[in-house]
């Protein structure tokens, strides 16, 4: 199923031109138009799924296998020093296009990017409470 007003549906299905790195019946991998590093790409499913939680399990698994394949090739061909996979769900988490997509971000020494998390603090009691909430 495609969503008519979704730009990523249009890109994934070839209605809007892109620099395609890979394509099969379910996915298209394209170079990002606003790259954070050289080679920054996106994995897009051809069917519309707003986020990871709407993506069927078999497609989620295939997206991760495709990310593994593409990132290994990109590291080799682009001589990247490392790699980030980034996937956001919801506006609060930084998702700007409400169509599932997985960022493939080659990393280079001195690339100026700082994709890091700020560690917080937590007590053992808080960890236990959170564990119990999740596992109930």
PDB file of N, CA and C in Angstrom, residues 1-78:
ATOM      1  N   UNK A   1       0.827  -1.181   0.000  1.00  0.00           N
ATOM      2  CA  UNK A   1       0.000   0.000   0.000  1.00  0.00           C
ATOM      3  C   UNK A   1       0.875   1.250   0.000  1.00  0.00           C
ATOM      4  N   UNK A   2       0.515   2.209  -0.830  1.00  0.00           N
ATOM      5  CA  UNK A   2       1.237   3.478  -0.883  1.00  0.00           C
ATOM      6  C   UNK A   2       0.330   4.596  -0.399  1.00  0.00           C
ATOM      7  N   UNK A   3       0.950   5.641   0.106  1.00  0.00           N
ATOM      8  CA  UNK A   3       0.214   6.811   0.559  1.00  0.00           C
ATOM      9  C   UNK A   3       0.462   7.926  -0.463  1.00  0.00           C
ATOM     10  N   UNK A   4      -0.606   8.467  -1.033  1.00  0.00           N
ATOM     11  CA  UNK A   4      -0.505   9.421  -2.142  1.00  0.00           C
ATOM     12  C   UNK A   4       0.310  10.671  -1.827  1.00  0.00           C
ATOM     13  N   UNK A   5       0.219  11.180  -0.601  1.00  0.00           N
ATOM     14  CA  UNK A   5       0.914  12.423  -0.272  1.00  0.00           C
ATOM     15  C   UNK A   5       2.273  12.190   0.398  1.00  0.00           C
ATOM     16  N   UNK A   6       2.785  10.970   0.336  1.00  0.00           N
ATOM     17  CA  UNK A   6       4.071  10.645   0.971  1.00  0.00           C
ATOM     18  C   UNK A   6       5.198  10.735  -0.052  1.00  0.00           C
ATOM     19  N   UNK A   7       6.128  11.647   0.178  1.00  0.00           N
ATOM     20  CA  UNK A   7       7.239  11.830  -0.761  1.00  0.00           C
ATOM     21  C   UNK A   7       8.138  10.597  -0.809  1.00  0.00           C
ATOM     22  N   UNK A   8       8.310   9.911   0.325  1.00  0.00           N
ATOM     23  CA  UNK A   8       9.162   8.718   0.316  1.00  0.00           C
ATOM     24  C   UNK A   8       8.503   7.564  -0.436  1.00  0.00           C
ATOM     25  N   UNK A   9       7.173   7.485  -0.438  1.00  0.00           N
ATOM     26  CA  UNK A   9       6.490   6.481  -1.272  1.00  0.00           C
ATOM     27  C   UNK A   9       6.815   6.754  -2.746  1.00  0.00           C
ATOM     28  N   UNK A  10       6.777   8.022  -3.123  1.00  0.00           N
ATOM     29  CA  UNK A  10       7.044   8.399  -4.511  1.00  0.00           C
ATOM     30  C   UNK A  10       8.492   8.124  -4.893  1.00  0.00           C
ATOM     31  N   UNK A  11       9.421   8.438  -4.014  1.00  0.00           N
ATOM     32  CA  UNK A  11      10.841   8.173  -4.293  1.00  0.00           C
ATOM     33  C   UNK A  11      11.087   6.671  -4.360  1.00  0.00           C
ATOM     34  N   UNK A  12      10.576   5.936  -3.393  1.00  0.00           N
ATOM     35  CA  UNK A  12      10.809   4.491  -3.315  1.00  0.00           C
ATOM     36  C   UNK A  12      10.263   3.756  -4.525  1.00  0.00           C
ATOM     37  N   UNK A  13       9.218   4.295  -5.121  1.00  0.00           N
ATOM     38  CA  UNK A  13       8.586   3.649  -6.269  1.00  0.00           C
ATOM     39  C   UNK A  13       8.987   4.264  -7.604  1.00  0.00           C
ATOM     40  N   UNK A  14      10.007   5.126  -7.600  1.00  0.00           N
ATOM     41  CA  UNK A  14      10.554   5.656  -8.840  1.00  0.00           C
ATOM     42  C   UNK A  14       9.771   6.792  -9.470  1.00  0.00           C
ATOM     43  N   UNK A  15       8.778   7.342  -8.790  1.00  0.00           N
ATOM     44  CA  UNK A  15       8.010   8.457  -9.333  1.00  0.00           C
ATOM     45  C   UNK A  15       8.794   9.764  -9.254  1.00  0.00           C
ATOM     46  N   UNK A  16       9.698   9.852  -8.292  1.00  0.00           N
ATOM     47  CA  UNK A  16      10.602  10.995  -8.152  1.00  0.00           C
ATOM     48  C   UNK A  16      12.013  10.439  -8.332  1.00  0.00           C
ATOM     49  N   UNK A  17      12.793  11.024  -9.245  1.00  0.00           N
ATOM     50  CA  UNK A  17      14.146  10.511  -9.494  1.00  0.00           C
ATOM     51  C   UNK A  17      15.034  10.581  -8.250  1.00  0.00           C
ATOM     52  N   UNK A  18      15.913   9.601  -8.148  1.00  0.00           N
ATOM     53  CA  UNK A  18      16.866   9.562  -7.040  1.00  0.00           C
ATOM     54  C   UNK A  18      18.138   8.878  -7.529  1.00  0.00           C
ATOM     55  N   UNK A  19      19.170   9.011  -6.754  1.00  0.00           N
ATOM     56  CA  UNK A  19      20.416   8.288  -7.019  1.00  0.00           C
ATOM     57  C   UNK A  19      20.305   6.951  -6.287  1.00  0.00           C
ATOM     58  N   UNK A  20      19.839   5.954  -7.023  1.00  0.00           N
ATOM     59  CA  UNK A  20      19.551   4.645  -6.444  1.00  0.00           C
ATOM     60  C   UNK A  20      20.812   3.792  -6.378  1.00  0.00           C
ATOM     61  N   UNK A  21      21.069   3.248  -5.194  1.00  0.00           N
ATOM     62  CA  UNK A  21      22.210   2.358  -4.980  1.00  0.00           C
ATOM     63  C   UNK A  21      21.810   0.889  -5.076  1.00  0.00           C
ATOM     64  N   UNK A  22      20.537   0.615  -4.787  1.00  0.00           N
ATOM     65  CA  UNK A  22      20.049  -0.764  -4.762  1.00  0.00           C
ATOM     66  C   UNK A  22      18.529  -0.711  -4.878  1.00  0.00           C
ATOM     67  N   UNK A  23      17.964  -1.731  -5.535  1.00  0.00           N
ATOM     68  CA  UNK A  23      16.518  -1.838  -5.608  1.00  0.00           C
ATOM     69  C   UNK A  23      16.120  -3.297  -5.757  1.00  0.00           C
ATOM     70  N   UNK A  24      15.046  -3.679  -5.071  1.00  0.00           N
ATOM     71  CA  UNK A  24      14.415  -4.972  -5.278  1.00  0.00           C
ATOM     72  C   UNK A  24      12.909  -4.759  -5.205  1.00  0.00           C
ATOM     73  N   UNK A  25      12.132  -5.815  -5.096  1.00  0.00           N
ATOM     74  CA  UNK A  25      10.677  -5.680  -5.120  1.00  0.00           C
ATOM     75  C   UNK A  25      10.113  -4.994  -3.876  1.00  0.00           C
ATOM     76  N   UNK A  26      10.874  -4.978  -2.774  1.00  0.00           N
ATOM     77  CA  UNK A  26      10.365  -4.393  -1.533  1.00  0.00           C
ATOM     78  C   UNK A  26      11.036  -3.091  -1.115  1.00  0.00           C
ATOM     79  N   UNK A  27      12.289  -2.875  -1.525  1.00  0.00           N
ATOM     80  CA  UNK A  27      13.060  -1.734  -1.031  1.00  0.00           C
ATOM     81  C   UNK A  27      13.805  -1.009  -2.147  1.00  0.00           C
ATOM     82  N   UNK A  28      14.086   0.253  -1.870  1.00  0.00           N
ATOM     83  CA  UNK A  28      15.006   1.037  -2.690  1.00  0.00           C
ATOM     84  C   UNK A  28      15.970   1.707  -1.713  1.00  0.00           C
ATOM     85  N   UNK A  29      17.247   1.718  -2.061  1.00  0.00           N
ATOM     86  CA  UNK A  29      18.257   2.405  -1.263  1.00  0.00           C
ATOM     87  C   UNK A  29      18.753   3.569  -2.110  1.00  0.00           C
ATOM     88  N   UNK A  30      18.667   4.774  -1.540  1.00  0.00           N
ATOM     89  CA  UNK A  30      19.026   5.984  -2.281  1.00  0.00           C
ATOM     90  C   UNK A  30      20.044   6.812  -1.506  1.00  0.00           C
ATOM     91  N   UNK A  31      20.787   7.627  -2.237  1.00  0.00           N
ATOM     92  CA  UNK A  31      21.642   8.605  -1.578  1.00  0.00           C
ATOM     93  C   UNK A  31      20.768   9.722  -1.021  1.00  0.00           C
ATOM     94  N   UNK A  32      21.049  10.140   0.212  1.00  0.00           N
ATOM     95  CA  UNK A  32      20.303  11.207   0.874  1.00  0.00           C
ATOM     96  C   UNK A  32      20.624  12.545   0.197  1.00  0.00           C
ATOM     97  N   UNK A  33      19.600  13.371  -0.026  1.00  0.00           N
ATOM     98  CA  UNK A  33      19.803  14.679  -0.649  1.00  0.00           C
ATOM     99  C   UNK A  33      20.404  15.703   0.307  1.00  0.00           C
ATOM    100  N   UNK A  34      20.380  15.418   1.593  1.00  0.00           N
ATOM    101  CA  UNK A  34      20.991  16.290   2.602  1.00  0.00           C
ATOM    102  C   UNK A  34      21.940  15.458   3.448  1.00  0.00           C
ATOM    103  N   UNK A  35      23.021  14.977   2.839  1.00  0.00           N
ATOM    104  CA  UNK A  35      23.891  14.024   3.551  1.00  0.00           C
ATOM    105  C   UNK A  35      24.654  14.657   4.704  1.00  0.00           C
ATOM    106  N   UNK A  36      24.799  13.885   5.777  1.00  0.00           N
ATOM    107  CA  UNK A  36      25.628  14.343   6.899  1.00  0.00           C
ATOM    108  C   UNK A  36      27.080  13.922   6.708  1.00  0.00           C
ATOM    109  N   UNK A  37      27.324  12.903   5.875  1.00  0.00           N
ATOM    110  CA  UNK A  37      28.676  12.505   5.489  1.00  0.00           C
ATOM    111  C   UNK A  37      28.623  11.992   4.044  1.00  0.00           C
ATOM    112  N   UNK A  38      29.790  11.822   3.458  1.00  0.00           N
ATOM    113  CA  UNK A  38      29.890  11.295   2.094  1.00  0.00           C
ATOM    114  C   UNK A  38      29.316   9.879   2.045  1.00  0.00           C
ATOM    115  N   UNK A  39      28.306   9.673   1.189  1.00  0.00           N
ATOM    116  CA  UNK A  39      27.705   8.361   1.031  1.00  0.00           C
ATOM    117  C   UNK A  39      26.463   8.116   1.861  1.00  0.00           C
ATOM    118  N   UNK A  40      26.038   9.089   2.667  1.00  0.00           N
ATOM    119  CA  UNK A  40      24.837   8.946   3.510  1.00  0.00           C
ATOM    120  C   UNK A  40      23.677   8.508   2.614  1.00  0.00           C
ATOM    121  N   UNK A  41      23.038   7.395   2.986  1.00  0.00           N
ATOM    122  CA  UNK A  41      21.969   6.825   2.172  1.00  0.00           C
ATOM    123  C   UNK A  41      20.772   6.471   3.051  1.00  0.00           C
ATOM    124  N   UNK A  42      19.650   6.176   2.395  1.00  0.00           N
ATOM    125  CA  UNK A  42      18.425   5.791   3.082  1.00  0.00           C
ATOM    126  C   UNK A  42      17.896   4.484   2.506  1.00  0.00           C
ATOM    127  N   UNK A  43      17.468   3.599   3.368  1.00  0.00           N
ATOM    128  CA  UNK A  43      16.726   2.408   2.954  1.00  0.00           C
ATOM    129  C   UNK A  43      15.248   2.745   3.086  1.00  0.00           C
ATOM    130  N   UNK A  44      14.512   2.631   1.967  1.00  0.00           N
ATOM    131  CA  UNK A  44      13.087   2.955   1.929  1.00  0.00           C
ATOM    132  C   UNK A  44      12.280   1.747   1.494  1.00  0.00           C
ATOM    133  N   UNK A  45      11.287   1.331   2.275  1.00  0.00           N
ATOM    134  CA  UNK A  45      10.375   0.297   1.762  1.00  0.00           C
ATOM    135  C   UNK A  45       9.469   0.922   0.701  1.00  0.00           C
ATOM    136  N   UNK A  46       9.095   0.135  -0.289  1.00  0.00           N
ATOM    137  CA  UNK A  46       8.226   0.635  -1.352  1.00  0.00           C
ATOM    138  C   UNK A  46       6.788   0.800  -0.882  1.00  0.00           C
ATOM    139  N   UNK A  47       6.367   0.005   0.083  1.00  0.00           N
ATOM    140  CA  UNK A  47       5.044   0.168   0.679  1.00  0.00           C
ATOM    141  C   UNK A  47       5.148   1.150   1.838  1.00  0.00           C
ATOM    142  N   UNK A  48       4.065   1.859   2.091  1.00  0.00           N
ATOM    143  CA  UNK A  48       4.064   2.856   3.162  1.00  0.00           C
ATOM    144  C   UNK A  48       3.892   2.194   4.526  1.00  0.00           C
ATOM    145  N   UNK A  49       4.813   2.490   5.402  1.00  0.00           N
ATOM    146  CA  UNK A  49       4.754   2.131   6.816  1.00  0.00           C
ATOM    147  C   UNK A  49       5.283   3.355   7.546  1.00  0.00           C
ATOM    148  N   UNK A  50       4.500   3.935   8.410  1.00  0.00           N
ATOM    149  CA  UNK A  50       4.883   5.197   9.041  1.00  0.00           C
ATOM    150  C   UNK A  50       6.140   5.087   9.893  1.00  0.00           C
ATOM    151  N   UNK A  51       6.345   3.931  10.517  1.00  0.00           N
ATOM    152  CA  UNK A  51       7.490   3.786  11.424  1.00  0.00           C
ATOM    153  C   UNK A  51       7.798   2.303  11.615  1.00  0.00           C
ATOM    154  N   UNK A  52       8.789   2.036  12.438  1.00  0.00           N
ATOM    155  CA  UNK A  52       9.217   0.661  12.694  1.00  0.00           C
ATOM    156  C   UNK A  52       8.078  -0.211  13.209  1.00  0.00           C
ATOM    157  N   UNK A  53       7.193   0.359  14.009  1.00  0.00           N
ATOM    158  CA  UNK A  53       6.136  -0.413  14.649  1.00  0.00           C
ATOM    159  C   UNK A  53       5.040  -0.828  13.675  1.00  0.00           C
ATOM    160  N   UNK A  54       4.942  -0.165  12.530  1.00  0.00           N
ATOM    161  CA  UNK A  54       3.993  -0.541  11.486  1.00  0.00           C
ATOM    162  C   UNK A  54       4.616  -1.476  10.447  1.00  0.00           C
ATOM    163  N   UNK A  55       5.935  -1.595  10.474  1.00  0.00           N
ATOM    164  CA  UNK A  55       6.653  -2.426   9.506  1.00  0.00           C
ATOM    165  C   UNK A  55       6.491  -3.900   9.887  1.00  0.00           C
ATOM    166  N   UNK A  56       6.002  -4.749   8.980  1.00  0.00           N
ATOM    167  CA  UNK A  56       5.889  -6.173   9.296  1.00  0.00           C
ATOM    168  C   UNK A  56       7.264  -6.752   9.687  1.00  0.00           C
ATOM    169  N   UNK A  57       7.238  -7.739  10.564  1.00  0.00           N
ATOM    170  CA  UNK A  57       8.480  -8.314  11.082  1.00  0.00           C
ATOM    171  C   UNK A  57       9.423  -8.779   9.980  1.00  0.00           C
ATOM    172  N   UNK A  58       8.893  -9.441   8.948  1.00  0.00           N
ATOM    173  CA  UNK A  58       9.777  -9.951   7.891  1.00  0.00           C
ATOM    174  C   UNK A  58      10.426  -8.817   7.104  1.00  0.00           C
ATOM    175  N   UNK A  59       9.737  -7.692   6.955  1.00  0.00           N
ATOM    176  CA  UNK A  59      10.341  -6.534   6.275  1.00  0.00           C
ATOM    177  C   UNK A  59      11.378  -5.865   7.169  1.00  0.00           C
ATOM    178  N   UNK A  60      11.107  -5.815   8.463  1.00  0.00           N
ATOM    179  CA  UNK A  60      12.078  -5.243   9.399  1.00  0.00           C
ATOM    180  C   UNK A  60      13.373  -6.060   9.365  1.00  0.00           C
ATOM    181  N   UNK A  61      13.222  -7.375   9.349  1.00  0.00           N
ATOM    182  CA  UNK A  61      14.400  -8.251   9.282  1.00  0.00           C
ATOM    183  C   UNK A  61      15.150  -8.034   7.972  1.00  0.00           C
ATOM    184  N   UNK A  62      14.421  -7.943   6.866  1.00  0.00           N
ATOM    185  CA  UNK A  62      15.060  -7.735   5.569  1.00  0.00           C
ATOM    186  C   UNK A  62      15.759  -6.374   5.512  1.00  0.00           C
ATOM    187  N   UNK A  63      15.156  -5.342   6.122  1.00  0.00           N
ATOM    188  CA  UNK A  63      15.790  -4.016   6.156  1.00  0.00           C
ATOM    189  C   UNK A  63      17.135  -4.085   6.881  1.00  0.00           C
ATOM    190  N   UNK A  64      17.197  -4.836   7.976  1.00  0.00           N
ATOM    191  CA  UNK A  64      18.458  -4.939   8.725  1.00  0.00           C
ATOM    192  C   UNK A  64      19.499  -5.728   7.935  1.00  0.00           C
ATOM    193  N   UNK A  65      19.080  -6.795   7.266  1.00  0.00           N
ATOM    194  CA  UNK A  65      20.017  -7.551   6.427  1.00  0.00           C
ATOM    195  C   UNK A  65      20.522  -6.695   5.262  1.00  0.00           C
ATOM    196  N   UNK A  66      19.633  -5.896   4.692  1.00  0.00           N
ATOM    197  CA  UNK A  66      20.027  -4.994   3.614  1.00  0.00           C
ATOM    198  C   UNK A  66      20.991  -3.928   4.135  1.00  0.00           C
ATOM    199  N   UNK A  67      20.742  -3.424   5.336  1.00  0.00           N
ATOM    200  CA  UNK A  67      21.649  -2.446   5.951  1.00  0.00           C
ATOM    201  C   UNK A  67      23.033  -3.047   6.153  1.00  0.00           C
ATOM    202  N   UNK A  68      23.087  -4.288   6.579  1.00  0.00           N
ATOM    203  CA  UNK A  68      24.372  -4.964   6.777  1.00  0.00           C
ATOM    204  C   UNK A  68      25.115  -5.090   5.450  1.00  0.00           C
ATOM    205  N   UNK A  69      24.418  -5.529   4.419  1.00  0.00           N
ATOM    206  CA  UNK A  69      25.025  -5.698   3.094  1.00  0.00           C
ATOM    207  C   UNK A  69      25.508  -4.359   2.532  1.00  0.00           C
ATOM    208  N   UNK A  70      24.645  -3.345   2.582  1.00  0.00           N
ATOM    209  CA  UNK A  70      24.988  -2.047   2.007  1.00  0.00           C
ATOM    210  C   UNK A  70      26.108  -1.362   2.783  1.00  0.00           C
ATOM    211  N   UNK A  71      26.063  -1.437   4.112  1.00  0.00           N
ATOM    212  CA  UNK A  71      27.098  -0.765   4.901  1.00  0.00           C
ATOM    213  C   UNK A  71      28.467  -1.407   4.683  1.00  0.00           C
ATOM    214  N   UNK A  72      28.527  -2.717   4.565  1.00  0.00           N
ATOM    215  CA  UNK A  72      29.814  -3.375   4.291  1.00  0.00           C
ATOM    216  C   UNK A  72      30.360  -2.929   2.942  1.00  0.00           C
ATOM    217  N   UNK A  73      29.500  -2.846   1.945  1.00  0.00           N
ATOM    218  CA  UNK A  73      29.932  -2.396   0.613  1.00  0.00           C
ATOM    219  C   UNK A  73      30.382  -0.934   0.648  1.00  0.00           C
ATOM    220  N   UNK A  74      29.650  -0.106   1.369  1.00  0.00           N
ATOM    221  CA  UNK A  74      29.990   1.313   1.448  1.00  0.00           C
ATOM    222  C   UNK A  74      31.299   1.538   2.185  1.00  0.00           C
ATOM    223  N   UNK A  75      31.528   0.787   3.255  1.00  0.00           N
ATOM    224  CA  UNK A  75      32.805   0.904   3.974  1.00  0.00           C
ATOM    225  C   UNK A  75      33.956   0.562   3.036  1.00  0.00           C
ATOM    226  N   UNK A  76      33.799  -0.521   2.292  1.00  0.00           N
ATOM    227  CA  UNK A  76      34.841  -0.954   1.368  1.00  0.00           C
ATOM    228  C   UNK A  76      35.061   0.064   0.251  1.00  0.00           C
ATOM    229  N   UNK A  77      34.002   0.469  -0.425  1.00  0.00           N
ATOM    230  CA  UNK A  77      34.124   1.325  -1.602  1.00  0.00           C
ATOM    231  C   UNK A  77      34.451   2.778  -1.264  1.00  0.00           C
ATOM    232  N   UNK A  78      33.928   3.271  -0.148  1.00  0.00           N
ATOM    233  CA  UNK A  78      34.142   4.665   0.223  1.00  0.00           C
ATOM    234  C   UNK A  78      35.291   4.852   1.208  1.00  0.00           C
TER     235      UNK A  78
END
